[in-house]
XYZ file of C-alpha atoms in Angstrom:
643
model
C -23.445 14.456 40.182
C -24.325 18.136 39.927
C -21.377 18.715 37.628
C -22.434 15.708 35.528
C -25.954 17.096 35.216
C -24.556 20.468 34.098
C -22.371 18.728 31.559
C -25.377 16.852 30.233
C -27.360 20.102 30.073
C -24.673 21.855 28.081
C -24.250 18.921 25.737
C -27.958 18.879 24.883
C -27.946 22.564 24.039
C -24.936 22.359 21.737
C -25.071 21.369 18.090
C -24.766 17.706 17.256
C -23.901 18.175 13.594
C -20.207 19.025 14.021
C -18.032 16.233 12.664
C -14.977 15.140 14.631
C -12.059 14.375 12.290
C -10.125 12.622 15.061
C -12.875 10.527 16.586
C -10.429 7.763 17.539
C -8.620 10.203 19.843
C -11.938 11.009 21.526
C -12.668 7.291 21.957
C -9.285 6.736 23.635
C -9.943 9.595 26.039
C -13.409 8.237 26.819
C -12.016 4.804 27.708
C -8.707 5.993 29.173
C -9.469 4.749 32.692
C -10.352 1.247 31.474
C -7.287 1.094 29.195
C -5.021 2.164 32.069
C -6.484 -0.510 34.376
C -6.009 -3.252 31.773
C -2.452 -2.118 30.999
C -1.570 -2.177 34.701
C -2.865 -5.744 34.854
C -0.585 -6.712 31.949
C 2.402 -5.142 33.741
C 1.586 -7.091 36.922
C 1.350 -10.351 34.963
C 4.663 -9.693 33.182
C 6.391 -8.796 36.455
C 5.079 -11.917 38.170
C 5.961 -14.265 35.289
C 9.482 -12.852 34.870
C 10.222 -12.449 38.569
C 12.765 -15.317 38.565
C 14.287 -14.331 35.229
C 14.930 -10.596 35.463
C 16.651 -8.717 38.260
C 14.697 -7.562 41.301
C 15.008 -3.829 40.427
C 13.493 -4.555 36.997
C 10.608 -6.467 38.554
C 10.001 -3.714 41.105
C 10.082 -1.112 38.330
C 7.275 -2.964 36.522
C 5.212 -3.071 39.729
C 5.787 0.645 40.322
C 4.580 1.374 36.772
C 1.501 -0.790 37.434
C 0.865 1.189 40.640
C 1.153 4.539 38.845
C -0.772 3.650 35.673
C -3.569 1.609 37.267
C -3.944 3.643 40.435
C -3.666 7.167 39.032
C -7.376 7.711 38.282
C -8.659 6.299 41.581
C -5.878 8.019 43.568
C -6.716 11.356 41.915
C -10.421 10.808 42.592
C -9.772 9.799 46.215
C -7.508 12.760 46.936
C -9.852 15.283 45.278
C -12.913 13.925 47.137
C -11.004 13.899 50.412
C -10.053 17.559 49.931
C -13.536 18.551 48.746
C -15.547 16.628 51.356
C -12.905 16.765 54.090
C -13.499 13.094 54.687
C -11.470 9.962 53.924
C -12.783 7.336 51.526
C -12.143 3.781 50.373
C -9.933 5.032 47.530
C -7.500 6.427 50.112
C -7.511 3.157 52.048
C -6.662 1.289 48.846
C -3.701 3.599 48.303
C -2.456 3.173 51.873
C -2.920 -0.616 51.785
C -1.078 -0.958 48.469
C 1.792 1.254 49.648
C 1.888 -0.663 52.929
C 2.166 -3.962 51.054
C 4.999 -2.597 48.928
C 6.733 -1.121 51.994
C 7.148 -4.574 53.527
C 8.246 -6.114 50.235
C 4.971 -7.569 48.923
C 4.762 -5.724 45.615
C 2.564 -8.277 43.862
C -0.194 -8.106 46.505
C -0.197 -4.316 46.490
C -0.305 -4.143 42.705
C -3.170 -6.669 42.470
C -5.098 -4.631 45.035
C -4.674 -1.539 42.858
C -5.647 -3.464 39.708
C -8.908 -4.861 41.154
C -10.001 -1.496 42.471
C -9.003 0.289 39.229
C -11.013 -2.159 37.114
C -14.166 -1.738 39.188
C -13.830 2.042 39.024
C -13.219 2.015 35.265
C -16.270 -0.148 34.599
C -18.417 2.067 36.810
C -17.237 5.223 35.001
C -17.756 3.661 31.564
C -21.307 2.552 32.395
C -22.223 5.974 33.781
C -20.871 7.823 30.731
C -22.626 5.446 28.356
C -26.006 5.823 30.085
C -25.849 9.638 29.876
C -24.378 9.922 26.402
C -27.553 9.766 24.308
C -29.760 12.186 26.247
C -28.843 14.918 23.752
C -30.553 12.908 20.972
C -33.868 14.092 22.404
C -33.165 17.568 21.088
C -33.014 16.317 17.497
C -36.777 15.784 17.638
C -37.590 19.404 18.485
C -37.161 21.870 15.577
C -34.713 24.710 16.108
C -36.620 27.082 13.818
C -40.245 28.140 13.403
C -42.221 29.999 10.730
C -43.625 32.996 12.621
C -46.523 34.999 11.146
C -46.256 38.770 11.597
C -48.420 41.367 9.820
C -49.327 38.840 7.153
C -45.696 37.986 6.482
C -43.869 34.700 7.152
C -40.630 35.000 9.109
C -38.210 32.110 9.864
C -36.934 32.524 13.442
C -35.145 30.440 16.072
C -37.538 28.828 18.567
C -35.841 30.736 21.409
C -37.176 33.971 19.844
C -40.795 32.846 20.107
C -42.923 34.536 22.765
C -46.271 33.649 24.305
C -48.996 34.865 21.962
C -46.946 34.591 18.745
C -48.582 32.884 15.766
C -46.643 30.218 13.857
C -47.431 28.228 10.709
C -46.873 24.451 10.815
C -47.107 22.770 7.411
C -47.950 19.135 6.666
C -45.050 16.806 7.427
C -43.321 19.254 9.793
C -42.729 18.930 13.532
C -44.435 21.386 15.865
C -41.681 23.680 17.238
C -43.390 24.763 20.481
C -46.446 24.100 22.646
C -49.525 26.015 21.625
C -53.180 26.100 20.581
C -54.598 25.735 17.066
C -56.307 28.954 15.932
C -56.666 28.046 12.240
C -56.985 24.776 10.365
C -57.450 21.155 11.376
C -55.176 18.139 11.045
C -53.970 14.869 12.536
C -50.862 14.839 14.734
C -48.521 11.957 15.445
C -47.973 12.403 19.193
C -45.861 9.266 19.689
C -42.953 11.376 20.980
C -45.172 12.652 23.797
C -47.854 10.045 24.538
C -46.238 7.011 22.901
C -49.511 6.095 21.191
C -49.278 4.826 17.601
C -52.635 6.159 16.363
C -52.535 9.844 15.262
C -54.831 12.247 17.077
C -57.281 14.536 15.267
C -56.793 18.226 16.063
C -59.082 21.148 15.285
C -59.666 24.748 16.422
C -58.798 25.152 20.101
C -56.890 21.859 20.347
C -53.608 21.826 22.247
C -50.458 20.809 20.374
C -47.036 19.904 21.750
C -43.495 20.550 20.580
C -41.863 17.583 18.861
C -45.113 16.111 17.510
C -45.537 15.599 13.740
C -48.203 17.340 11.665
C -49.375 14.561 9.336
C -51.751 16.436 7.036
C -53.066 19.952 6.647
C -51.392 23.252 7.508
C -52.300 24.765 10.867
C -51.717 28.095 12.562
C -50.709 27.770 16.199
C -50.764 30.365 18.957
C -47.772 29.905 21.291
C -48.815 29.226 24.905
C -45.433 28.379 26.485
C -41.849 29.587 26.052
C -39.554 27.175 24.171
C -37.686 26.280 27.373
C -40.882 25.318 29.203
C -42.497 23.015 26.642
C -43.652 19.530 27.519
C -40.790 18.181 25.417
C -38.239 20.153 27.449
C -39.819 18.789 30.616
C -39.041 15.262 29.385
C -35.341 16.154 29.126
C -35.327 17.857 32.532
C -37.176 14.985 34.226
C -34.682 12.429 32.893
C -31.714 14.507 34.027
C -33.249 15.135 37.447
C -34.128 11.493 38.062
C -30.680 10.286 36.965
C -28.952 12.696 39.330
C -30.745 11.251 42.364
C -28.620 8.797 44.357
C -30.026 5.472 45.433
C -30.279 4.602 49.159
C -27.629 1.886 48.676
C -25.225 4.385 47.142
C -25.792 6.884 49.960
C -25.222 4.144 52.542
C -21.946 3.107 50.896
C -20.746 6.714 50.809
C -21.479 7.109 54.505
C -19.958 3.739 55.359
C -16.669 4.118 53.498
C -15.537 7.193 55.422
C -16.148 5.483 58.750
C -14.502 2.248 57.587
C -11.325 3.983 56.421
C -11.015 6.027 59.606
C -11.460 2.981 61.818
C -8.875 0.910 59.915
C -6.309 3.717 59.802
C -6.862 4.513 63.476
C -6.416 0.865 64.459
C -3.275 0.575 62.294
C -1.849 3.756 63.845
C -2.521 2.408 67.347
C -1.065 -0.952 66.330
C 2.241 0.749 65.485
C 2.685 2.033 69.074
C 0.327 0.511 71.645
C 1.620 -3.113 71.567
C 5.192 -1.868 72.151
C 4.248 -0.103 75.360
C 1.327 -2.285 76.486
C 2.702 -5.754 75.735
C 6.413 -5.144 75.458
C 6.642 -6.009 71.764
C 9.797 -4.891 69.961
C 9.538 -1.957 67.574
C 10.275 -4.139 64.561
C 7.606 -6.652 65.560
C 5.108 -3.872 66.302
C 5.544 -2.198 62.899
C 5.505 -5.614 61.194
C 2.161 -6.457 62.832
C 0.756 -3.039 61.868
C 1.714 -3.581 58.230
C 0.102 -7.039 58.253
C -3.049 -5.457 59.697
C -3.115 -2.841 56.940
C -2.897 -5.599 54.319
C -5.415 -8.056 55.780
C -7.901 -5.297 56.722
C -8.054 -3.987 53.153
C -11.475 -4.792 51.650
C -10.056 -6.675 48.654
C -12.151 -9.764 49.419
C -15.218 -7.602 50.017
C -14.785 -5.972 46.606
C -14.345 -9.403 45.023
C -17.454 -10.608 46.862
C -19.654 -8.378 44.750
C -17.977 -7.478 41.443
C -17.232 -10.960 39.972
C -20.674 -12.216 40.991
C -22.299 -9.163 39.468
C -20.322 -9.378 36.221
C -21.080 -13.109 35.972
C -24.796 -12.456 36.417
C -24.658 -9.635 33.857
C -22.916 -11.968 31.370
C -25.506 -14.657 32.055
C -28.299 -12.193 31.409
C -26.672 -10.936 28.187
C -26.497 -14.478 26.836
C -30.229 -14.798 27.424
C -31.228 -11.440 25.935
C -31.251 -9.329 29.118
C -28.872 -6.357 29.226
C -28.085 -5.018 32.709
C -26.380 -1.631 32.850
C -25.031 -2.055 36.356
C -24.967 -4.249 39.407
C -27.167 -1.917 41.435
C -30.083 -2.440 39.047
C -29.559 -6.193 39.017
C -29.500 -6.188 42.808
C -32.691 -4.142 43.073
C -34.675 -6.488 40.805
C -35.177 -9.156 43.468
C -36.735 -6.552 45.769
C -39.388 -5.371 43.292
C -42.918 -5.132 44.660
C -44.657 -3.362 41.758
C -44.081 -2.897 38.018
C -45.623 -0.173 35.836
C -45.941 -0.941 32.121
C -46.320 1.383 29.171
C -48.985 0.014 26.810
C -48.011 0.718 23.215
C -44.964 -1.235 22.060
C -44.575 -2.849 25.476
C -47.723 -4.777 26.324
C -48.905 -4.400 22.723
C -47.193 -4.703 19.323
C -47.227 -0.938 18.765
C -48.963 -0.963 15.361
C -52.715 -0.995 14.638
C -54.185 -4.101 13.011
C -57.603 -4.802 11.507
C -59.701 -6.904 13.881
C -63.260 -6.665 12.467
C -64.920 -5.806 9.155
C -68.642 -5.282 8.507
C -70.117 -4.396 5.091
C -73.494 -4.316 3.393
C -74.491 -7.870 2.715
C -73.971 -9.180 -0.766
C -70.948 -7.146 -1.880
C -68.387 -7.427 0.939
C -65.471 -8.219 -1.399
C -66.231 -5.284 -3.702
C -66.527 -2.807 -0.823
C -63.290 -4.030 0.769
C -61.568 -3.588 -2.613
C -62.837 0.008 -2.895
C -61.897 0.669 0.755
C -58.375 -0.636 0.136
C -57.930 1.232 -3.160
C -58.832 4.595 -1.615
C -56.748 4.046 1.522
C -53.780 3.094 -0.673
C -53.632 6.785 -1.671
C -53.137 7.852 1.974
C -50.077 7.684 4.227
C -52.098 7.613 7.453
C -51.074 4.715 9.803
C -54.665 3.448 9.966
C -54.904 3.562 6.174
C -51.680 1.565 5.875
C -53.051 -1.079 8.253
C -56.234 -1.344 6.173
C -54.230 -1.696 2.949
C -52.159 -4.499 4.473
C -55.347 -6.278 5.531
C -56.964 -5.827 2.096
C -53.929 -7.176 0.275
C -53.875 -10.212 2.566
C -57.528 -10.793 1.590
C -56.573 -10.736 -2.121
C -58.809 -7.774 -3.008
C -59.080 -6.487 -6.551
C -55.838 -4.617 -7.291
C -56.489 -2.375 -10.296
C -59.216 0.016 -9.204
C -58.877 3.610 -10.442
C -59.337 6.311 -7.798
C -60.169 9.888 -8.872
C -60.458 13.277 -7.156
C -58.880 12.066 -3.914
C -59.298 14.815 -1.286
C -57.908 14.728 2.237
C -60.070 16.386 4.901
C -57.582 17.084 7.707
C -58.441 15.374 10.963
C -61.587 13.717 9.587
C -61.048 11.490 6.567
C -60.888 11.417 2.774
C -63.267 11.667 -0.188
C -62.747 10.077 -3.619
C -64.517 8.874 -6.750
C -64.424 5.230 -7.771
C -66.235 4.042 -10.892
C -68.201 7.300 -11.043
C -69.485 7.052 -7.464
C -68.499 9.451 -4.634
C -67.128 7.792 -1.475
C -66.277 8.987 2.020
C -63.886 7.234 4.404
C -63.289 8.505 7.924
C -64.556 8.692 11.470
C -68.188 8.567 12.582
C -68.664 12.350 12.519
C -67.327 12.537 8.952
C -69.791 10.025 7.511
C -72.637 10.965 9.885
C -72.546 9.879 13.505
C -76.184 8.759 13.722
C -75.972 6.622 10.568
C -72.585 5.294 11.591
C -73.744 3.908 14.922
C -77.049 2.603 13.524
C -75.195 0.565 10.889
C -75.633 -3.207 11.330
C -77.712 -2.793 14.472
C -75.216 -0.560 16.272
C -72.212 -2.905 15.954
C -69.947 0.163 15.960
C -70.796 1.047 19.561
C -69.949 -2.458 20.731
C -66.594 -2.404 18.929
C -65.765 1.057 20.294
C -66.536 -0.199 23.816
C -63.851 -2.844 23.259
C -61.291 -0.081 22.791
C -61.112 -0.383 19.005
C -60.671 2.476 16.518
C -63.412 2.620 13.868
C -63.100 3.744 10.242
C -66.309 3.982 8.173
C -66.954 4.016 4.423
C -70.075 5.659 2.962
C -71.603 6.464 -0.447
C -74.711 8.365 -1.567
C -76.898 5.663 0.021
C -75.288 6.021 3.473
C -72.829 3.979 5.490
C -71.639 0.981 3.482
C -69.249 -0.581 5.954
C -66.787 -0.217 8.783
C -63.402 -1.552 9.726
C -62.293 -1.828 13.373
C -58.595 -1.615 14.237
C -56.707 -2.254 17.418
C -53.141 -2.344 18.681
C -53.012 -6.045 19.597
C -51.344 -7.255 22.784
C -48.164 -9.313 22.409
C -48.559 -13.090 22.399
C -46.462 -13.478 25.549
C -48.008 -10.581 27.521
C -50.637 -12.600 29.417
C -48.192 -15.318 30.511
C -45.565 -12.744 31.520
C -48.008 -10.799 33.689
C -49.412 -14.005 35.180
C -45.889 -15.076 36.181
C -45.235 -11.727 37.847
C -48.527 -11.793 39.748
C -47.742 -15.298 41.020
C -44.485 -13.867 42.378
C -46.490 -11.323 44.372
C -45.679 -8.334 42.145
C -48.394 -5.707 41.622
C -48.809 -4.691 37.954
C -50.021 -1.341 36.578
C -50.524 -0.130 32.991
C -49.831 3.533 32.161
C -51.144 4.704 28.779
C -52.036 7.849 26.866
C -55.143 6.123 25.450
C -58.685 7.026 26.402
C -60.247 5.186 29.330
C -62.365 2.879 27.154
C -59.364 1.579 25.198
C -57.212 1.339 28.314
C -59.868 -0.614 30.193
C -60.274 -3.098 27.344
C -56.518 -3.709 27.058
C -56.098 -4.008 30.834
C -58.895 -6.591 31.021
C -57.441 -8.576 28.132
C -53.928 -8.560 29.641
C -55.084 -9.424 33.154
C -53.242 -6.481 34.701
C -54.016 -5.401 38.273
C -54.649 -1.715 37.600
C -54.483 0.864 34.805
C -54.182 4.644 34.456
C -55.454 6.190 31.196
C -54.717 9.482 29.387
C -51.177 9.786 30.792
C -48.751 12.394 29.499
C -45.032 11.894 30.310
C -45.266 14.024 33.437
C -48.348 12.045 34.534
C -46.408 8.784 34.170
C -43.667 10.220 36.378
C -46.217 11.209 39.014
C -47.831 7.765 38.913
C -44.441 6.085 39.364
C -43.740 8.398 42.319
C -47.126 7.487 43.837
C -46.321 3.792 43.398
C -43.011 4.340 45.191
C -44.930 5.785 48.132
C -46.987 2.585 48.381
C -44.276 0.092 47.406
C -40.639 0.179 48.444
C -39.234 -0.864 45.059
C -40.938 -0.098 41.739
C -39.930 -0.850 38.134
C -41.099 0.879 34.956
C -41.206 -0.908 31.593
C -41.427 1.153 28.394
C -40.075 1.711 24.902
C -40.753 5.328 23.875
C -39.256 8.760 24.344
C -42.292 9.651 26.435
C -41.437 6.798 28.824
C -37.887 8.048 29.490
C -38.721 10.276 32.507
C -40.717 7.489 34.187
C -37.955 4.965 33.418
C -35.467 7.237 35.150
C -37.791 7.917 38.110
C -38.447 4.248 38.935
C -36.084 2.241 41.126
C -35.444 0.105 38.043
C -36.121 1.218 34.460
C -36.660 -1.588 31.912
C -36.720 -0.826 28.161
C -37.812 -2.951 25.226
C -34.939 -3.683 22.826
C -36.791 -2.261 19.815
C -37.564 0.970 21.673
C -36.208 4.465 21.006
C -32.539 5.301 21.640
C -33.470 7.615 24.507
C -35.501 4.907 26.262
C -32.688 2.397 25.777
C -30.073 4.769 27.193
C -32.238 5.936 30.101
C -33.264 2.445 31.204
C -31.262 0.362 33.664
C -32.175 -2.932 31.981
C -32.925 -3.680 28.308
C -34.906 -6.690 27.042
C -32.961 -7.204 23.827
C -35.570 -9.407 22.120
C -38.670 -7.609 23.428
C -39.616 -10.694 25.436
C -41.647 -9.738 28.504
C -41.240 -13.166 30.189
C -37.528 -12.301 30.506
C -38.480 -9.935 33.339
C -39.400 -12.886 35.565
C -36.165 -14.628 34.526
C -34.172 -11.527 35.402
C -35.793 -11.385 38.845
C -34.803 -15.016 39.500
C -31.228 -14.255 38.405
C -31.184 -11.247 40.728
C -32.382 -13.363 43.659
C -29.651 -15.940 43.035
C -26.985 -13.247 42.706
C -28.013 -11.555 45.942
C -27.848 -14.906 47.739
C -24.314 -15.555 46.464
C -23.202 -12.008 47.258
C -24.532 -12.399 50.798
C -22.575 -15.666 51.167
C -19.430 -13.977 49.874
C -19.753 -10.942 52.119
C -20.286 -13.012 55.263
C -17.386 -15.307 54.354
C -14.977 -12.482 53.463
C -15.769 -10.485 56.605
C -15.328 -13.642 58.662
C -11.909 -14.296 57.118
C -10.812 -10.676 57.616
C -11.860 -10.804 61.277
C -10.064 -14.148 61.745
C -6.878 -12.772 60.169
C -7.021 -9.614 62.272
C -7.468 -11.575 65.507
C -4.716 -14.050 64.548
C -2.377 -11.179 63.766
C -3.071 -9.504 67.111
C -2.390 -12.807 68.903
C 0.929 -13.033 66.957
C -0.178 -16.315 65.369
C -0.022 -14.930 61.810
C 3.004 -14.042 59.714
C 2.878 -11.888 56.589
C 3.054 -14.710 53.985
C 0.236 -16.579 55.754
C -1.753 -13.344 56.017
C -1.326 -12.766 52.307
C -2.351 -16.373 51.558
C -5.426 -16.035 53.760
C -6.319 -12.640 52.319
C -5.759 -13.523 48.648
C -7.102 -17.065 49.143
C -10.409 -15.751 50.464
C -10.519 -13.405 47.478
C -10.058 -16.287 45.042
C -12.739 -18.352 46.790
C -15.370 -15.625 46.669
C -14.519 -14.979 43.004
C -15.005 -18.670 42.185
C -18.296 -18.668 44.085
C -19.415 -15.649 42.084
C -18.472 -17.305 38.804
C -21.138 -19.943 39.468
C -23.605 -17.379 38.124
C -22.166 -17.875 34.638
C -23.982 -21.218 34.433
């Protein structure tokens, strides 16, 4: 895993603009292990079908090719890990069992054993590579160059050349290249890449800004407060890589178990080749024959089939119903969940602000809404766009001329309409006292509900206000209710202020909420949840959610989320349907029940075959039938999950 993390680190620091003229060659290399496993399966099928037609040497040659092609990757991995860790593993047992089967003339059984193990390894490798592949896309959101100010001159430099204390100029529409503090100017910043919140944040002198955020309007001068490699944005990348490199308890248990299992089987087989001859007077031929049978029936082929077909069937079932599982481990963990943390924006809510309330001077509501809409149509601010959509839906007057439009960064806009001067913006811009006295203080009540207020004023004072809010999804309440009924504790993590967070949490019916969370705060909250609950899931859709998604036992991303969130998560809700989480948990519970049945059955059959072999009641063909028959039965039981 350490080498994988280093590879990921190097890939994120390299350029992503280089075109590959032979991309198809790269794709073949990426999927080489899977292609080899499938080709070995074809060779096995051909050899089995033509066994009575072609000569025996030809058939054996096909099996040998299947052994070499299908088993090469896992054999190489097993040998390298054995040398590196000085400990045997299941890969080595597979090799020995397959060779043992071939040595006593059962080429088909040995080849099938190799094929099953090769397929599982290829799928595991493919999934791992796919989940790590897109981490480098994070770096596209952080500029590589910055406009540094030095002795009154502008100098374009690489972000790595910036030092603490340097002054940089960030123009409207540009991304902030490094963390810092505004020392000149005021603006609004889109901080969705950091906090995930859809509403831009006003910034003025002394405000902190983060790398990767977008300067919407107004040029600002920023004093660098952190080196480029220590920015909050870089922490997101590092947190994702660190969390992904941590091994799950199940994985650690399997790694410890496989070494012991292989040693025990090989030791028993070695003893079986000598002890019965001297202890029970068996002939050498019979002794070696029984040892070879033991090596075949003790191979964990049925155990492997107990889990993989059931898991793949459940994954296919989920995919048909809009739930994408990236691996069996995550599907298995779902049924053990005790708590789920949710991002707010784009997860519990729609992710875009909508107009919820309008209040205007009595008598001319339609005219004021038309003026409001006409002025906001000149702006590209997300709140302005939401107001324009609302106004157009209300069929406001379309052809109103707007003159002398001026944008006051971080506050609002001024404009002339029909010879009258208008102001649109926040409470401070139009006059806080007048703003919150308007209509008997209705603004304070709306703000307490977590809504964002935009006021319009003329020479006579405040003429109206529009309240906007990121509305919760239609299915959110039912989804959370279903989870609570299942005994799962729910928490909302959001970058919003406490007032907004409290209002949303109350409306959703969530158990608990944490407001004003940066990405690193979300990670810490998930870690705290894991201290209180054994298994915790995180549900999110943004880049800022990626570290928390990777830190949780199970990361769940919304299908319309960012690429980084989708690649970091363990499970993706393809249609953004929160109720699918409860469905996925039920599927996980059913899969775990079937896997448990399969494991108990397969172990029971293996033990029965081993005992029968020791009592000389089992011949090789019957051992193969029992071994392969149990494998087929557990596969069929697993396939029930397709329904």
